[in-house]
Short mmCIF file of C-alpha atoms and ligand atoms in Angstrom, two decimals:
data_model
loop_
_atom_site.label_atom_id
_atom_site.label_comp_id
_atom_site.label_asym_id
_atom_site.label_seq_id
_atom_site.Cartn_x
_atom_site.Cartn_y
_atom_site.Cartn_z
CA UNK A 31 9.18 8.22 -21.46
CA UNK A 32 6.12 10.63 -20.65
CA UNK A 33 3.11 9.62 -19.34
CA UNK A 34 1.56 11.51 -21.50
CA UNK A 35 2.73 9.77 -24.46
CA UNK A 36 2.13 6.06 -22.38
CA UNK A 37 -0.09 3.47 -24.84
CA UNK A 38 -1.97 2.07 -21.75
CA UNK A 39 -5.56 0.95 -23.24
CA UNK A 40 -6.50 -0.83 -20.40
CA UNK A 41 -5.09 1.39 -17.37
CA UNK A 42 -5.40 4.66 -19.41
CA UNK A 43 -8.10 7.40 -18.84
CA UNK A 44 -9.65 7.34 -21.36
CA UNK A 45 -11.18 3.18 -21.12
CA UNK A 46 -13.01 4.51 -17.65
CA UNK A 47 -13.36 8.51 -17.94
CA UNK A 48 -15.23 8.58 -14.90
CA UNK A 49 -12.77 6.43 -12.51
CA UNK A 50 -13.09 3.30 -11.50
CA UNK A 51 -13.54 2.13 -8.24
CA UNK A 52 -11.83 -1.25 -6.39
CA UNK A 53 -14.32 -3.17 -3.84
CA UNK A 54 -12.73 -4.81 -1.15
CA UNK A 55 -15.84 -6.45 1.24
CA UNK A 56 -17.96 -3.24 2.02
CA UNK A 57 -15.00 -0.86 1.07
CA UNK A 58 -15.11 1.65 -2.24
CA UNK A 59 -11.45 2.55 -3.33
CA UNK A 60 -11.61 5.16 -6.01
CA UNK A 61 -15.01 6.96 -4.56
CA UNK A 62 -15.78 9.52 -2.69
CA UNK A 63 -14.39 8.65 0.51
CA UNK A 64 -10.56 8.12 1.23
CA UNK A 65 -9.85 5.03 2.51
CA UNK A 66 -7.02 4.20 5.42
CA UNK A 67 -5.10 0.69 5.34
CA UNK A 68 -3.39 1.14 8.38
CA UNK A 69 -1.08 -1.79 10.10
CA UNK A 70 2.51 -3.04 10.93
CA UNK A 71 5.10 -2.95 8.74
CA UNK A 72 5.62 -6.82 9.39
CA UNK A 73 3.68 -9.30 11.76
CA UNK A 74 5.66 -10.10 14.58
CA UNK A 75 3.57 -12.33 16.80
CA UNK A 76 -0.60 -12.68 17.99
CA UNK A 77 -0.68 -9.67 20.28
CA UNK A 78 0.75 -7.85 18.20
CA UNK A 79 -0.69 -7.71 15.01
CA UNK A 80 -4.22 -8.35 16.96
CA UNK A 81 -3.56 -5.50 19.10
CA UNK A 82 -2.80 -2.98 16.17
CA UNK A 83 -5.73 -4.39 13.60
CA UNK A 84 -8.09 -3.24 16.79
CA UNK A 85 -6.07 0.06 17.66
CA UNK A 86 -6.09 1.06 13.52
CA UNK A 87 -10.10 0.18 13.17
CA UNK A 88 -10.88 1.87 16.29
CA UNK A 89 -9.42 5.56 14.87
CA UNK A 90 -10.80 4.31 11.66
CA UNK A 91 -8.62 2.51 9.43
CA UNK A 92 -10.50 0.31 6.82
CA UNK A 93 -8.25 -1.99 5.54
CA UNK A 94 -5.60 -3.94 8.28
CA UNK A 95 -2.12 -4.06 6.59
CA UNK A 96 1.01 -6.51 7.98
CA UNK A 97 3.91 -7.71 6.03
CA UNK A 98 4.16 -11.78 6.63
CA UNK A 99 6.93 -12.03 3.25
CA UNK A 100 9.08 -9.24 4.17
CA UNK A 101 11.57 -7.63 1.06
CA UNK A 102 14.38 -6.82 3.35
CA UNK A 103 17.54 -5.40 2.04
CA UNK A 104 19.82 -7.21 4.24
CA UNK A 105 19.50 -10.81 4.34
CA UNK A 106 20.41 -10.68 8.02
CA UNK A 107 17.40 -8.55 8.82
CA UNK A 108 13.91 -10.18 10.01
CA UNK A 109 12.34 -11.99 7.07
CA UNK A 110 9.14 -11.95 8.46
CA UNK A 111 7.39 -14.88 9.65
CA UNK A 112 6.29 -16.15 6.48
CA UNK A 113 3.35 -18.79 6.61
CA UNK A 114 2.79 -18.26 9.87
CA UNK A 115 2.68 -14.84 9.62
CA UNK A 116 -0.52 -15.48 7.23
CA UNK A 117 -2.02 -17.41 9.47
CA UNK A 118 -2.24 -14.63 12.32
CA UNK A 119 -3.06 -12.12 9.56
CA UNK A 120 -6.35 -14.26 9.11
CA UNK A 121 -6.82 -14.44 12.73
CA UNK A 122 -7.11 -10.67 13.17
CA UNK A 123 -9.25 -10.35 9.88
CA UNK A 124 -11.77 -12.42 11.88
CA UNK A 125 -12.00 -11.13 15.10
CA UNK A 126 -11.92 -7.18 13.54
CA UNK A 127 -13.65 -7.84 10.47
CA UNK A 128 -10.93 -5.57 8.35
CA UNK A 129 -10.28 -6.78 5.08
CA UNK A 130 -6.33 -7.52 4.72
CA UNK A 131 -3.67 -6.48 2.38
CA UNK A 132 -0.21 -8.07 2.75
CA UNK A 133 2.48 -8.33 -0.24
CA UNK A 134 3.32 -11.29 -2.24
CA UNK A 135 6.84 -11.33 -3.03
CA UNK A 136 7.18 -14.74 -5.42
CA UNK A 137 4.54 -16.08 -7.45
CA UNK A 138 5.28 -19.94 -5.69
CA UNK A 139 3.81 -18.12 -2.52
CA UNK A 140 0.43 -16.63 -4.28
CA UNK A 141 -1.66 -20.04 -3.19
CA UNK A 142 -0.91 -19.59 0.37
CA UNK A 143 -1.11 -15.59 0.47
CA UNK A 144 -4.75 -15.68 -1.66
CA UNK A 145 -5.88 -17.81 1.42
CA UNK A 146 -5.46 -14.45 3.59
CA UNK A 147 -5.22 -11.28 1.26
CA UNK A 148 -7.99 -9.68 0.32
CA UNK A 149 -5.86 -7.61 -1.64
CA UNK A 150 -2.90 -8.40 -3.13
CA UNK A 151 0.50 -5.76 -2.29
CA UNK A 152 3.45 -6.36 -5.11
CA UNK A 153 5.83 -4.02 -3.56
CA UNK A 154 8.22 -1.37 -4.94
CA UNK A 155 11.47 -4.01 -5.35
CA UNK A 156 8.94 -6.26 -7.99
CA UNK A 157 7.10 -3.41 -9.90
CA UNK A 158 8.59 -4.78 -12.69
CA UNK A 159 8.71 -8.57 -11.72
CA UNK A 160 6.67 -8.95 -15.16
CA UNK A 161 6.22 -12.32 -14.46
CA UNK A 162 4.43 -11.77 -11.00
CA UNK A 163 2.24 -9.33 -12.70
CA UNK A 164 1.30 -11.74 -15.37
CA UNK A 165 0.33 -14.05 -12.54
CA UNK A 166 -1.38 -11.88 -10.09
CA UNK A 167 -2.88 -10.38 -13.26
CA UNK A 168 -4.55 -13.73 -13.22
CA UNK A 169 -6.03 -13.56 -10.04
CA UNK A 170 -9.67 -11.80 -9.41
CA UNK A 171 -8.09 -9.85 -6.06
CA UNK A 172 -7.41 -6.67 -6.22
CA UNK A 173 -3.78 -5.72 -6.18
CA UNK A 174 -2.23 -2.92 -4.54
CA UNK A 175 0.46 -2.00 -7.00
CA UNK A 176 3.59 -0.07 -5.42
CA UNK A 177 5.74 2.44 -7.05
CA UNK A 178 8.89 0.78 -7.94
CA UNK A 179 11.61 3.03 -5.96
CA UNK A 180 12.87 4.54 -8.96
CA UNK A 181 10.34 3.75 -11.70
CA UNK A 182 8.44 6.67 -13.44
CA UNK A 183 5.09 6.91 -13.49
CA UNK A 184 5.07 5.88 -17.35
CA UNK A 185 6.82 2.63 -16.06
CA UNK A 186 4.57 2.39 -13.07
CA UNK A 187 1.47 2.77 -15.60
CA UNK A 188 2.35 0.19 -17.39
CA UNK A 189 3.19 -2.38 -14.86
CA UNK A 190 -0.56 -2.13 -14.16
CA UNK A 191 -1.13 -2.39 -17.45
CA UNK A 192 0.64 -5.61 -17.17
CA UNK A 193 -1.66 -6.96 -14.47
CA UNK A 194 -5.12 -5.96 -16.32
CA UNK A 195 -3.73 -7.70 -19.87
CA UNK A 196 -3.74 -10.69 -17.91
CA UNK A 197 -7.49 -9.90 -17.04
CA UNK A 198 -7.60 -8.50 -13.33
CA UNK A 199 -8.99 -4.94 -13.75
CA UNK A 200 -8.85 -4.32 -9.88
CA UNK A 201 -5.28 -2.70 -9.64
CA UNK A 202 -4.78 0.23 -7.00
CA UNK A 203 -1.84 2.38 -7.47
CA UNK A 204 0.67 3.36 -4.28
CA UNK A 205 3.09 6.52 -4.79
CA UNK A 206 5.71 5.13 -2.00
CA UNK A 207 8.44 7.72 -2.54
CA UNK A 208 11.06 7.76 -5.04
CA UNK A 209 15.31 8.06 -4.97
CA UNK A 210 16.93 11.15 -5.60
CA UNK A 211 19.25 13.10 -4.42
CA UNK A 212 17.69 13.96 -0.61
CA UNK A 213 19.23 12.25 2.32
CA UNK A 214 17.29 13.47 5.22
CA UNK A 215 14.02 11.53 3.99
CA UNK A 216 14.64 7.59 3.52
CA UNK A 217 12.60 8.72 -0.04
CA UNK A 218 11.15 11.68 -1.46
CA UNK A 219 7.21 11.42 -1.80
CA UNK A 220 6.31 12.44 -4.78
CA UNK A 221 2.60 13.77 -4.14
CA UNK A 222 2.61 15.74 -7.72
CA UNK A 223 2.50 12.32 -8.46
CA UNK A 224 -1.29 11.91 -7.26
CA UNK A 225 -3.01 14.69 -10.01
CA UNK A 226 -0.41 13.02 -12.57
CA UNK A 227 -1.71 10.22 -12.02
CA UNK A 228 -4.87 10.64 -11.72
CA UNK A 229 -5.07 12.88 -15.00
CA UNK A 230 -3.91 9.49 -16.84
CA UNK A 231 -5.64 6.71 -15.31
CA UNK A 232 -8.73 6.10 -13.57
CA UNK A 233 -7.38 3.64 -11.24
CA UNK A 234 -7.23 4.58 -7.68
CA UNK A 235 -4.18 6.49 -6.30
CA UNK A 236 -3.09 5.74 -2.69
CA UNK A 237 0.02 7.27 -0.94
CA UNK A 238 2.27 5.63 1.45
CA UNK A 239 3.91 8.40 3.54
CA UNK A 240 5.67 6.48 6.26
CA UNK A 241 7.81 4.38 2.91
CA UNK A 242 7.92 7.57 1.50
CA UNK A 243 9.34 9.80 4.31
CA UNK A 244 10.54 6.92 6.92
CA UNK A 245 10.28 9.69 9.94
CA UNK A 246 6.95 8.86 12.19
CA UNK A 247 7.01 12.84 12.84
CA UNK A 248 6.73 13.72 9.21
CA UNK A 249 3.43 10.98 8.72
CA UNK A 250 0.58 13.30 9.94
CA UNK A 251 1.68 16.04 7.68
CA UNK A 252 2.46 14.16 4.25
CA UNK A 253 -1.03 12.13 4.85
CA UNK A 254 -2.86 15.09 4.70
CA UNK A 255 -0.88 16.24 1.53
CA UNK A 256 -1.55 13.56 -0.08
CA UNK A 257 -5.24 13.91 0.85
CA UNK A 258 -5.32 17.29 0.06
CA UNK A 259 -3.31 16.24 -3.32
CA UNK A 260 -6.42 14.05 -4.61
CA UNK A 261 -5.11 10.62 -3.17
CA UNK A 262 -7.95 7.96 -3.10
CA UNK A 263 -6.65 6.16 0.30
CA UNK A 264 -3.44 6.47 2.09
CA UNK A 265 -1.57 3.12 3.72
CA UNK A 266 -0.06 4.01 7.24
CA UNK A 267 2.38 2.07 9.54
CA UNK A 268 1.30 1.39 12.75
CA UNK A 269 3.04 -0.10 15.57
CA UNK A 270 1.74 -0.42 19.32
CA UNK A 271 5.99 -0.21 20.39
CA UNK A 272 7.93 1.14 17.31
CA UNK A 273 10.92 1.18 19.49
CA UNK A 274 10.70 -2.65 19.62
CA UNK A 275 9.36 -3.25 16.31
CA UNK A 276 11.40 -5.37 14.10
CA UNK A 277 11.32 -3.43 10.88
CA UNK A 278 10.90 0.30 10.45
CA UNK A 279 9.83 1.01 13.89
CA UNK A 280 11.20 4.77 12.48
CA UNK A 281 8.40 5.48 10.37
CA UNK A 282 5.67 3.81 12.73
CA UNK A 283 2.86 5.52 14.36
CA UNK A 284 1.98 4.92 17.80
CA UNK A 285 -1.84 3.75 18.62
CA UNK A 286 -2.67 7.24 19.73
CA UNK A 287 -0.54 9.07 16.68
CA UNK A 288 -2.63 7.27 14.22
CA UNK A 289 -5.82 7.98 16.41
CA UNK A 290 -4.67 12.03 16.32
CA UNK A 291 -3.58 11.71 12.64
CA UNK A 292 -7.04 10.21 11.36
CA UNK A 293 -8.69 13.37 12.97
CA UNK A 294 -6.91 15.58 10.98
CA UNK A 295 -6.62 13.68 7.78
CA UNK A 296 -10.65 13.58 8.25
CA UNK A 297 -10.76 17.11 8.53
CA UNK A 298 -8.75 17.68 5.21
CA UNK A 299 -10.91 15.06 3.54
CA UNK A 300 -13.84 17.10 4.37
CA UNK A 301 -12.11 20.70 3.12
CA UNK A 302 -12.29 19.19 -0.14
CA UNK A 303 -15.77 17.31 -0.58
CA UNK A 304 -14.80 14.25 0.78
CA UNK A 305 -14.81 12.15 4.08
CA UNK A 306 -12.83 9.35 5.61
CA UNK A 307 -14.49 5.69 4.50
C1 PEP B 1324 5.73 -2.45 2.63
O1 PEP B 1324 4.72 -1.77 2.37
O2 PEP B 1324 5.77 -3.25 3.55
C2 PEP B 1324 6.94 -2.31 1.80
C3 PEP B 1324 7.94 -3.19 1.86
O3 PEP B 1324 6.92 -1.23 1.02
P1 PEP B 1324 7.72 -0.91 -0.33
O4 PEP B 1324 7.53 -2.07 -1.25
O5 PEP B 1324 7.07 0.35 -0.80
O6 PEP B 1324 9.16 -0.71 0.06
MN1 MN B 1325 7.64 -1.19 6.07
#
């Protein structure tokens, strides 16, 4: 199926011609500005996630990300620490003042997550979990809606569609990379995905290029793609020891990589009329 031939009333272009935009405390998603959710992959203990939530808003991250419900795909890998993991999420939301997005894997969890998510992250393994769309579709958070690893953008269209039927219009789309047949990337980012996308919706688009490449080294460059590509925000893993991280330390920036990377994903933002939030 084609997005162009998608029947998406809600999520289409055409019910918003001029974009709409996702507020998240004093942050516009979808305006002028691109806007950085920068973060561990998963929330490992205090220091840590308080250490990177000030590191990421220091180089200018607006949004703190951290996994507490982790989607691994071994069942022997680190689960994340769950409840508690919330709990310190919240912690560094109030000492930075960086609203926080953090994925909800099972609707049964959605009570405790809504207590620390200011926006909601359904992640590329449930992009079709139509039953957790229906319910965060009932919610009045805005979701950040991943790419399901090898959904099209039709299907990833309508999943949002799913979640604004139910009557939350505050979706935010994330291009995370897609399987095919490339080894050397753990996905390929699709950033012709970003003017695709943007041609047929007016939701925000955000790109993910640490999921989408898993090679720190390759971050910088596919962030400013993306930018460059018309992406509304971009969501960056940060770790202050990736060696010792617990889940894909690969992919994560150090402090001072994200501090160099924000300089030149501002400078791209302003080559094309726009700025860093
Ligand atoms: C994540 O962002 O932590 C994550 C698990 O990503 P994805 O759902 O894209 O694999
Ligand atoms: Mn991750």
């Amino acid at each position: 199926m084609s997005i162009e031939t998608v029947v998406a009333p809600l999520a289409g272009r055409q019910a918003k011609p001029a974009g709409s935009i996702v507020r998240v405390g004093g942050v516009e998603i979808g305006g002028t500005a691109v806007v950085v959710f920068a973060g561990p992959c998963a929330v490992e203990n205090e220091e840590q996630i308080l250490s990177a939530a000030r590191a990421v808003k220091a180089a200018g991250a607006r949004v703190l990300r951290g996994g507490a419900y982790k989607p691994r795909t071994s069942p022997y890998s680190f689960p994340g620490l769950k409840a508690d993991g919330l709990r310190l999420l919240a912690l560094a939301r109030a000492e930075t003042g960086l609203p926080v997005v953090t994925e909800v894997m099972d609707a049964r969890h959605l009570e405790q997550v809504l207590a620390c998510a200011d926006i909601l992250q359904v992640g590329s393994r449930n992009m079709q979990n139509v039953t957790l769309l229906e319910e965060v579709g009932k919610c009045r958070v805005p979701v950040l809606l991943k790419r399901g690893m090898s959904a099209t953008l039709a299907e990833h269209l309508l999943a949002a569609e799913h979640v604004m039927k139910g009557g939350n219009g505050q979706v935010i789309l994330c291009e995370r990379g897609i399987r095919t047949f490339e080894p050397s990337t753990r996905n390929t980012l699709d950033l012709g995905a970003v003017p695709m996308l943007k041609r047929h919706t007016h939701l925000p688009v955000i790109v993910d290029p640490s999921h989408g490449t898993g090679l720190a080294w390759m971050v910088p460059s596919m962030a400013c793609a993306a930018v460059a590509a018309g992406a509304d925000g971009l969501l960056i893993e940060v770790h202050g020891h990736p060696a010792r991280a617990l889940s894909d330390g690969g992919q994560a920036l150090t402090f001072e990589e994200f501090a160099g990377a924000m300089i030149r994903i501002g400078a791209v933002a302003s080559a094309i009329g726009r700025s860093l939030a």
